[in-house]
């Protein structure tokens, strides 16, 4: 009997997927990784029926325990040579939300980041092989490393397609203009918060804290976010404010595209690409009860959702961008504005 060919990347994604509403299975007949959600989706009916009728054909893929993932990071740090980079990465693992902290700290050390990706892939591949052997599957993993690099490049190009970026830029520009108008409104009357655009788009717990100071900080965070999209090849969102602003920008982009009657790919895979988690969406839930400040939130490693912490960096900034907060009255801009077109033109 021929060996089953199994996509390494798909198997690794299934093993690392901690979403409790999603279940992955290996089809031992085709080698395909198939996915079922807890949602009632008609497109999944055929697969559900097949799973019920032919249970021996599908093997449930149990996700790797988060503790095991953490231990992989610990082992990687342990084998690094003594020095500042090792100390900083070890410290990152001791903070809240260690997975985010670790990944963000890695960006300070590009060489170590590449070594981590190689180490991580090898460790997860070992786990994948052990899982396949435990289930007595005669397998062959693919693609080859060169093919994987091309696959990842195509994935990034798909996520950051020209059309998506075009409408995301429109969303950013709209936000920039609206927040500047809000700053003008609040500078004339600081009690006019309910008549601002920010009041309409911020989650309820943010509205209560809305003032001109927050509006300035949100504008600065927006500029930082757009700067990252323009300049940095690869980046992570730096704080709650950037998470919120990208979410709002995506909503704007979709609305503008609909208004133009333009079909645009959905932005769902932006979540997996740019966000470590979606805890911030809890703030939009009318049932939100401050779970992040509770023992349950601590156990679930939910970071603070409080507006006072929106602008606190998850880790120290990796580089200083040329736009910065100045005197709580205005933004100072660089001499060279070419990379941002007219988005950053100040009065």
Short mmCIF file of C-alpha atoms in Angstrom, two decimals:
data_model
loop_
_atom_site.label_atom_id
_atom_site.label_comp_id
_atom_site.label_asym_id
_atom_site.label_seq_id
_atom_site.Cartn_x
_atom_site.Cartn_y
_atom_site.Cartn_z
CA UNK A 1 0.00 0.00 0.00
CA UNK A 2 1.32 3.44 -0.94
CA UNK A 3 2.24 5.88 1.78
CA UNK A 4 -0.29 8.58 2.56
CA UNK A 5 0.96 12.03 1.56
CA UNK A 6 0.16 14.57 4.27
CA UNK A 7 0.62 18.33 4.08
CA UNK A 8 3.01 19.16 6.92
CA UNK A 9 1.76 22.73 7.28
CA UNK A 10 -1.88 21.68 7.49
CA UNK A 11 -1.11 19.03 10.10
CA UNK A 12 0.97 21.46 12.16
CA UNK A 13 -1.81 24.08 11.99
CA UNK A 14 -4.31 21.49 13.21
CA UNK A 15 -2.04 20.40 16.06
CA UNK A 16 -1.51 24.01 17.17
CA UNK A 17 -5.11 25.19 16.78
CA UNK A 18 -6.48 25.99 20.26
CA UNK A 19 -9.92 27.08 19.02
CA UNK A 20 -12.38 24.93 20.98
CA UNK A 21 -15.10 25.53 18.38
CA UNK A 22 -13.06 23.87 15.62
CA UNK A 23 -12.19 20.19 15.24
CA UNK A 24 -9.64 18.81 12.78
CA UNK A 25 -9.48 15.27 11.41
CA UNK A 26 -7.05 13.34 9.22
CA UNK A 27 -8.66 11.53 6.32
CA UNK A 28 -6.48 8.39 6.18
CA UNK A 29 -7.78 7.59 2.70
CA UNK A 30 -6.69 10.85 1.05
CA UNK A 31 -4.22 12.31 3.57
CA UNK A 32 -6.32 15.49 3.69
CA UNK A 33 -6.80 17.47 6.90
CA UNK A 34 -10.52 18.24 7.17
CA UNK A 35 -12.14 20.70 9.55
CA UNK A 36 -15.52 20.88 11.26
CA UNK A 37 -16.82 23.74 13.38
CA UNK A 38 -19.44 23.77 16.13
CA UNK A 39 -21.49 26.11 13.96
CA UNK A 40 -24.43 24.98 11.84
CA UNK A 41 -22.88 25.50 8.41
CA UNK A 42 -24.65 23.81 5.45
CA UNK A 43 -21.35 23.44 3.57
CA UNK A 44 -20.16 21.06 6.31
CA UNK A 45 -23.18 18.74 6.17
CA UNK A 46 -21.61 16.37 3.65
CA UNK A 47 -18.45 16.00 5.75
CA UNK A 48 -20.47 15.43 8.93
CA UNK A 49 -22.42 12.68 7.18
CA UNK A 50 -19.20 11.08 5.97
CA UNK A 51 -17.74 11.18 9.50
CA UNK A 52 -20.84 9.47 10.89
CA UNK A 53 -20.93 6.76 8.23
CA UNK A 54 -17.21 5.96 8.01
CA UNK A 55 -15.71 6.63 11.44
CA UNK A 56 -12.64 4.46 10.78
CA UNK A 57 -11.63 6.71 7.88
CA UNK A 58 -11.13 9.82 10.02
CA UNK A 59 -8.82 10.30 13.00
CA UNK A 60 -9.41 13.22 15.35
CA UNK A 61 -6.35 15.47 15.70
CA UNK A 62 -6.06 16.49 19.32
CA UNK A 63 -4.37 19.92 19.67
CA UNK A 64 -1.03 20.20 21.41
CA UNK A 65 -1.47 21.22 25.02
CA UNK A 66 -0.52 24.87 25.64
CA UNK A 67 1.88 23.69 28.32
CA UNK A 68 3.74 21.62 25.75
CA UNK A 69 3.96 24.64 23.44
CA UNK A 70 5.31 26.69 26.32
CA UNK A 71 7.94 24.05 27.07
CA UNK A 72 9.15 24.21 23.46
CA UNK A 73 9.82 27.92 23.96
CA UNK A 74 11.54 27.22 27.26
CA UNK A 75 13.81 24.59 25.71
CA UNK A 76 14.71 26.94 22.87
CA UNK A 77 15.68 29.74 25.27
CA UNK A 78 17.63 27.33 27.48
CA UNK A 79 19.92 26.27 24.62
CA UNK A 80 20.73 29.86 23.60
CA UNK A 81 24.18 31.22 24.56
CA UNK A 82 24.29 33.42 27.65
CA UNK A 83 23.65 37.08 26.98
CA UNK A 84 21.10 39.88 26.82
CA UNK A 85 18.94 38.23 24.17
CA UNK A 86 18.59 35.04 26.20
CA UNK A 87 17.80 36.99 29.38
CA UNK A 88 15.14 39.11 27.64
CA UNK A 89 13.45 36.09 26.06
CA UNK A 90 13.50 34.24 29.38
CA UNK A 91 11.95 37.29 31.06
CA UNK A 92 9.26 37.45 28.37
CA UNK A 93 8.19 33.92 29.26
CA UNK A 94 7.64 34.99 32.89
CA UNK A 95 5.23 37.82 32.02
CA UNK A 96 1.49 37.66 31.47
CA UNK A 97 0.52 36.41 28.02
CA UNK A 98 3.93 34.78 27.56
CA UNK A 99 3.23 33.59 24.01
CA UNK A 100 2.64 37.16 22.83
CA UNK A 101 5.54 38.52 24.88
CA UNK A 102 7.92 35.89 23.53
CA UNK A 103 6.99 36.50 19.89
CA UNK A 104 7.17 40.26 20.27
CA UNK A 105 10.58 40.11 21.98
CA UNK A 106 11.91 37.94 19.14
CA UNK A 107 11.50 40.89 16.76
CA UNK A 108 14.35 42.61 18.56
CA UNK A 109 16.66 39.79 17.45
CA UNK A 110 16.15 38.91 13.75
CA UNK A 111 18.85 36.23 13.72
CA UNK A 112 17.39 34.49 16.75
CA UNK A 113 13.90 34.84 15.30
CA UNK A 114 14.94 32.83 12.25
CA UNK A 115 16.55 30.19 14.49
CA UNK A 116 13.35 30.03 16.53
CA UNK A 117 11.18 29.41 13.47
CA UNK A 118 13.49 26.58 12.40
CA UNK A 119 13.60 25.11 15.92
CA UNK A 120 9.83 25.43 16.39
CA UNK A 121 9.06 23.79 13.04
CA UNK A 122 11.38 20.89 13.81
CA UNK A 123 9.87 20.37 17.27
CA UNK A 124 6.29 20.45 16.00
CA UNK A 125 7.23 18.17 13.13
CA UNK A 126 8.60 15.67 15.69
CA UNK A 127 5.28 15.80 17.52
CA UNK A 128 3.42 15.33 14.22
CA UNK A 129 5.53 12.29 13.32
CA UNK A 130 5.01 10.74 16.77
CA UNK A 131 1.25 11.30 16.42
CA UNK A 132 1.18 9.62 13.01
CA UNK A 133 3.29 6.70 14.24
CA UNK A 134 1.09 6.31 17.33
CA UNK A 135 -1.91 5.99 15.02
CA UNK A 136 -0.06 3.42 12.85
CA UNK A 137 -0.20 5.56 9.72
CA UNK A 138 2.29 4.91 6.92
CA UNK A 139 2.93 8.50 5.84
CA UNK A 140 5.07 10.87 3.84
CA UNK A 141 5.19 14.54 4.77
CA UNK A 142 5.35 17.38 2.26
CA UNK A 143 6.08 20.08 1.05
CA UNK A 144 9.85 20.42 0.94
CA UNK A 145 11.35 23.48 2.73
CA UNK A 146 11.77 25.42 -0.54
CA UNK A 147 8.15 24.78 -1.44
CA UNK A 148 7.05 25.90 2.04
CA UNK A 149 8.87 29.23 1.66
CA UNK A 150 7.05 29.87 -1.62
CA UNK A 151 3.77 28.84 -0.03
CA UNK A 152 4.24 31.29 2.86
CA UNK A 153 5.14 34.05 0.38
CA UNK A 154 1.97 33.41 -1.61
CA UNK A 155 -0.07 33.36 1.60
CA UNK A 156 1.26 36.79 2.59
CA UNK A 157 0.65 38.15 -0.91
CA UNK A 158 -2.91 36.84 -0.73
CA UNK A 159 -3.59 38.36 2.69
CA UNK A 160 -2.01 41.68 1.71
CA UNK A 161 -3.55 41.82 -1.77
CA UNK A 162 -3.54 45.17 -3.57
CA UNK A 163 -7.30 45.46 -3.39
CA UNK A 164 -7.42 44.77 0.33
CA UNK A 165 -4.61 47.23 1.08
CA UNK A 166 -6.22 49.84 -1.19
CA UNK A 167 -9.49 49.78 0.74
CA UNK A 168 -7.73 49.44 4.07
CA UNK A 169 -5.87 52.65 3.18
CA UNK A 170 -9.22 54.31 2.45
CA UNK A 171 -10.37 53.13 5.90
CA UNK A 172 -7.27 54.58 7.55
CA UNK A 173 -7.71 57.91 5.73
CA UNK A 174 -11.33 58.16 6.83
CA UNK A 175 -10.33 57.49 10.42
CA UNK A 176 -7.56 60.06 10.28
CA UNK A 177 -9.94 62.77 9.10
CA UNK A 178 -12.67 61.82 11.58
CA UNK A 179 -10.36 61.74 14.61
CA UNK A 180 -8.87 65.12 13.63
CA UNK A 181 -12.42 66.52 13.44
CA UNK A 182 -13.18 65.02 16.86
CA UNK A 183 -10.11 66.69 18.32
CA UNK A 184 -11.39 69.99 16.95
CA UNK A 185 -14.82 69.36 18.47
CA UNK A 186 -13.42 68.42 21.87
CA UNK A 187 -11.00 71.35 21.89
CA UNK A 188 -13.98 73.68 21.59
CA UNK A 189 -16.11 71.83 24.13
CA UNK A 190 -14.70 68.85 26.02
CA UNK A 191 -18.21 67.74 27.00
CA UNK A 192 -19.25 67.09 23.39
CA UNK A 193 -17.98 63.48 23.46
CA UNK A 194 -21.36 62.03 22.40
CA UNK A 195 -21.25 64.12 19.21
CA UNK A 196 -17.96 62.65 18.01
CA UNK A 197 -17.18 59.90 15.53
CA UNK A 198 -15.08 58.10 18.15
CA UNK A 199 -18.12 57.82 20.40
CA UNK A 200 -19.85 55.80 17.68
CA UNK A 201 -16.98 53.38 16.95
CA UNK A 202 -15.35 52.79 20.35
CA UNK A 203 -16.57 49.98 22.63
CA UNK A 204 -18.76 51.10 25.55
CA UNK A 205 -15.98 51.00 28.16
CA UNK A 206 -13.91 53.33 25.95
CA UNK A 207 -16.67 55.92 25.56
CA UNK A 208 -16.73 56.51 29.30
CA UNK A 209 -13.06 57.57 29.19
CA UNK A 210 -13.21 59.53 25.91
CA UNK A 211 -11.64 62.98 26.05
CA UNK A 212 -9.28 65.08 23.94
CA UNK A 213 -6.25 63.38 25.48
CA UNK A 214 -7.49 59.93 24.38
CA UNK A 215 -8.37 61.28 20.93
CA UNK A 216 -4.81 62.55 20.48
CA UNK A 217 -3.38 59.23 21.59
CA UNK A 218 -5.65 57.32 19.22
CA UNK A 219 -4.55 59.55 16.35
CA UNK A 220 -0.92 58.90 17.21
CA UNK A 221 -1.59 55.15 17.40
CA UNK A 222 -3.34 55.28 14.03
CA UNK A 223 -0.34 56.97 12.44
CA UNK A 224 1.95 54.38 14.01
CA UNK A 225 -0.21 51.59 12.61
CA UNK A 226 -0.21 53.00 9.08
CA UNK A 227 3.53 53.58 9.32
CA UNK A 228 3.99 49.89 10.10
CA UNK A 229 1.95 48.87 7.08
CA UNK A 230 4.05 51.18 4.87
CA UNK A 231 7.49 50.42 6.23
CA UNK A 232 7.81 47.14 8.07
CA UNK A 233 7.94 43.85 6.18
CA UNK A 234 6.61 41.92 9.14
CA UNK A 235 5.20 43.25 12.39
CA UNK A 236 2.91 42.56 15.31
CA UNK A 237 0.29 44.87 16.74
CA UNK A 238 1.83 46.74 19.64
CA UNK A 239 -1.05 47.38 22.04
CA UNK A 240 -4.83 47.32 22.52
CA UNK A 241 -5.20 50.64 20.72
CA UNK A 242 -3.62 49.27 17.55
CA UNK A 243 -5.82 46.16 17.76
CA UNK A 244 -8.94 48.31 18.02
CA UNK A 245 -7.88 50.70 15.27
CA UNK A 246 -7.09 47.94 12.79
CA UNK A 247 -10.46 46.35 13.57
CA UNK A 248 -12.23 49.68 12.93
CA UNK A 249 -10.19 50.25 9.75
CA UNK A 250 -11.24 46.84 8.42
CA UNK A 251 -14.89 47.64 9.13
CA UNK A 252 -14.47 50.95 7.28
CA UNK A 253 -12.73 49.24 4.36
CA UNK A 254 -15.59 46.77 3.96
CA UNK A 255 -18.15 49.57 4.14
CA UNK A 256 -16.35 51.71 1.57
CA UNK A 257 -15.96 48.74 -0.80
CA UNK A 258 -19.69 47.99 -0.48
CA UNK A 259 -20.45 51.62 -1.24
CA UNK A 260 -18.31 51.40 -4.37
CA UNK A 261 -20.07 48.13 -5.25
CA UNK A 262 -16.69 46.44 -5.34
CA UNK A 263 -16.35 42.80 -4.39
CA UNK A 264 -13.45 42.37 -2.00
CA UNK A 265 -12.01 39.32 -0.28
CA UNK A 266 -13.05 39.20 3.37
CA UNK A 267 -10.50 40.20 5.98
CA UNK A 268 -11.00 37.18 8.24
CA UNK A 269 -7.47 35.88 7.74
CA UNK A 270 -6.12 39.26 8.90
CA UNK A 271 -7.11 38.09 12.38
CA UNK A 272 -4.87 35.04 12.30
CA UNK A 273 -2.06 36.93 10.61
CA UNK A 274 -1.84 40.12 12.69
CA UNK A 275 -3.59 39.30 15.97
CA UNK A 276 -2.25 37.09 18.74
CA UNK A 277 -5.82 36.72 20.02
CA UNK A 278 -9.20 38.43 19.77
CA UNK A 279 -9.68 39.29 23.46
CA UNK A 280 -10.29 42.91 22.49
CA UNK A 281 -13.62 41.97 20.87
CA UNK A 282 -15.00 41.22 24.36
CA UNK A 283 -15.20 44.98 24.87
CA UNK A 284 -17.91 45.22 22.18
CA UNK A 285 -20.01 42.54 23.88
CA UNK A 286 -22.98 44.05 25.71
CA UNK A 287 -22.54 41.29 28.30
CA UNK A 288 -18.94 42.31 29.02
CA UNK A 289 -18.48 42.20 32.79
CA UNK A 290 -14.80 42.92 33.33
CA UNK A 291 -13.73 39.29 33.03
CA UNK A 292 -10.16 40.40 32.28
CA UNK A 293 -9.85 41.71 35.84
CA UNK A 294 -11.22 38.51 37.43
CA UNK A 295 -9.46 35.30 38.57
CA UNK A 296 -11.01 33.56 35.55
CA UNK A 297 -9.48 36.16 33.25
CA UNK A 298 -6.12 35.65 34.95
CA UNK A 299 -6.40 31.88 34.45
CA UNK A 300 -7.28 32.40 30.77
CA UNK A 301 -4.36 34.87 30.37
CA UNK A 302 -6.68 37.62 29.15
CA UNK A 303 -4.76 40.88 29.16
CA UNK A 304 -6.25 44.07 30.54
CA UNK A 305 -9.06 45.58 28.45
CA UNK A 306 -9.21 48.75 30.54
CA UNK A 307 -8.86 51.98 28.49
CA UNK A 308 -6.06 53.08 30.83
CA UNK A 309 -3.99 50.20 29.41
CA UNK A 310 -4.93 50.57 25.73
CA UNK A 311 -1.75 52.45 24.92
CA UNK A 312 0.66 50.42 27.04
CA UNK A 313 2.97 48.44 24.74
CA UNK A 314 2.87 44.67 24.96
CA UNK A 315 6.63 44.98 24.82
CA UNK A 316 9.06 47.88 24.40
CA UNK A 317 8.86 49.38 20.87
CA UNK A 318 11.26 47.70 18.48
CA UNK A 319 12.07 50.96 16.75
CA UNK A 320 11.08 54.57 17.10
CA UNK A 321 8.85 55.71 14.29
CA UNK A 322 9.10 59.33 13.13
CA UNK A 323 5.72 60.42 14.50
CA UNK A 324 5.36 61.09 18.16
CA UNK A 325 3.15 62.51 20.90
CA UNK A 326 4.03 66.12 21.65
CA UNK A 327 2.71 68.43 24.39
CA UNK A 328 -0.82 66.91 24.22
CA UNK A 329 -1.71 69.62 21.70
CA UNK A 330 -0.29 68.61 18.36
CA UNK A 331 1.59 65.94 16.48
CA UNK A 332 5.08 66.56 15.16
CA UNK A 333 5.72 65.19 11.68
CA UNK A 334 8.93 64.25 9.87
CA UNK A 335 10.39 66.38 7.11
CA UNK A 336 9.99 63.52 4.61
CA UNK A 337 6.31 62.67 4.13
CA UNK A 338 6.61 60.83 0.83
CA UNK A 339 5.91 57.38 2.26
CA UNK A 340 2.51 58.46 3.55
CA UNK A 341 1.24 60.55 0.62
CA UNK A 342 -1.28 63.07 1.96
CA UNK A 343 -2.46 60.98 4.91
CA UNK A 344 -0.22 62.71 7.42
CA UNK A 345 -0.53 66.30 6.22
CA UNK A 346 -0.98 68.43 9.29
CA UNK A 347 -2.59 71.82 9.62
#
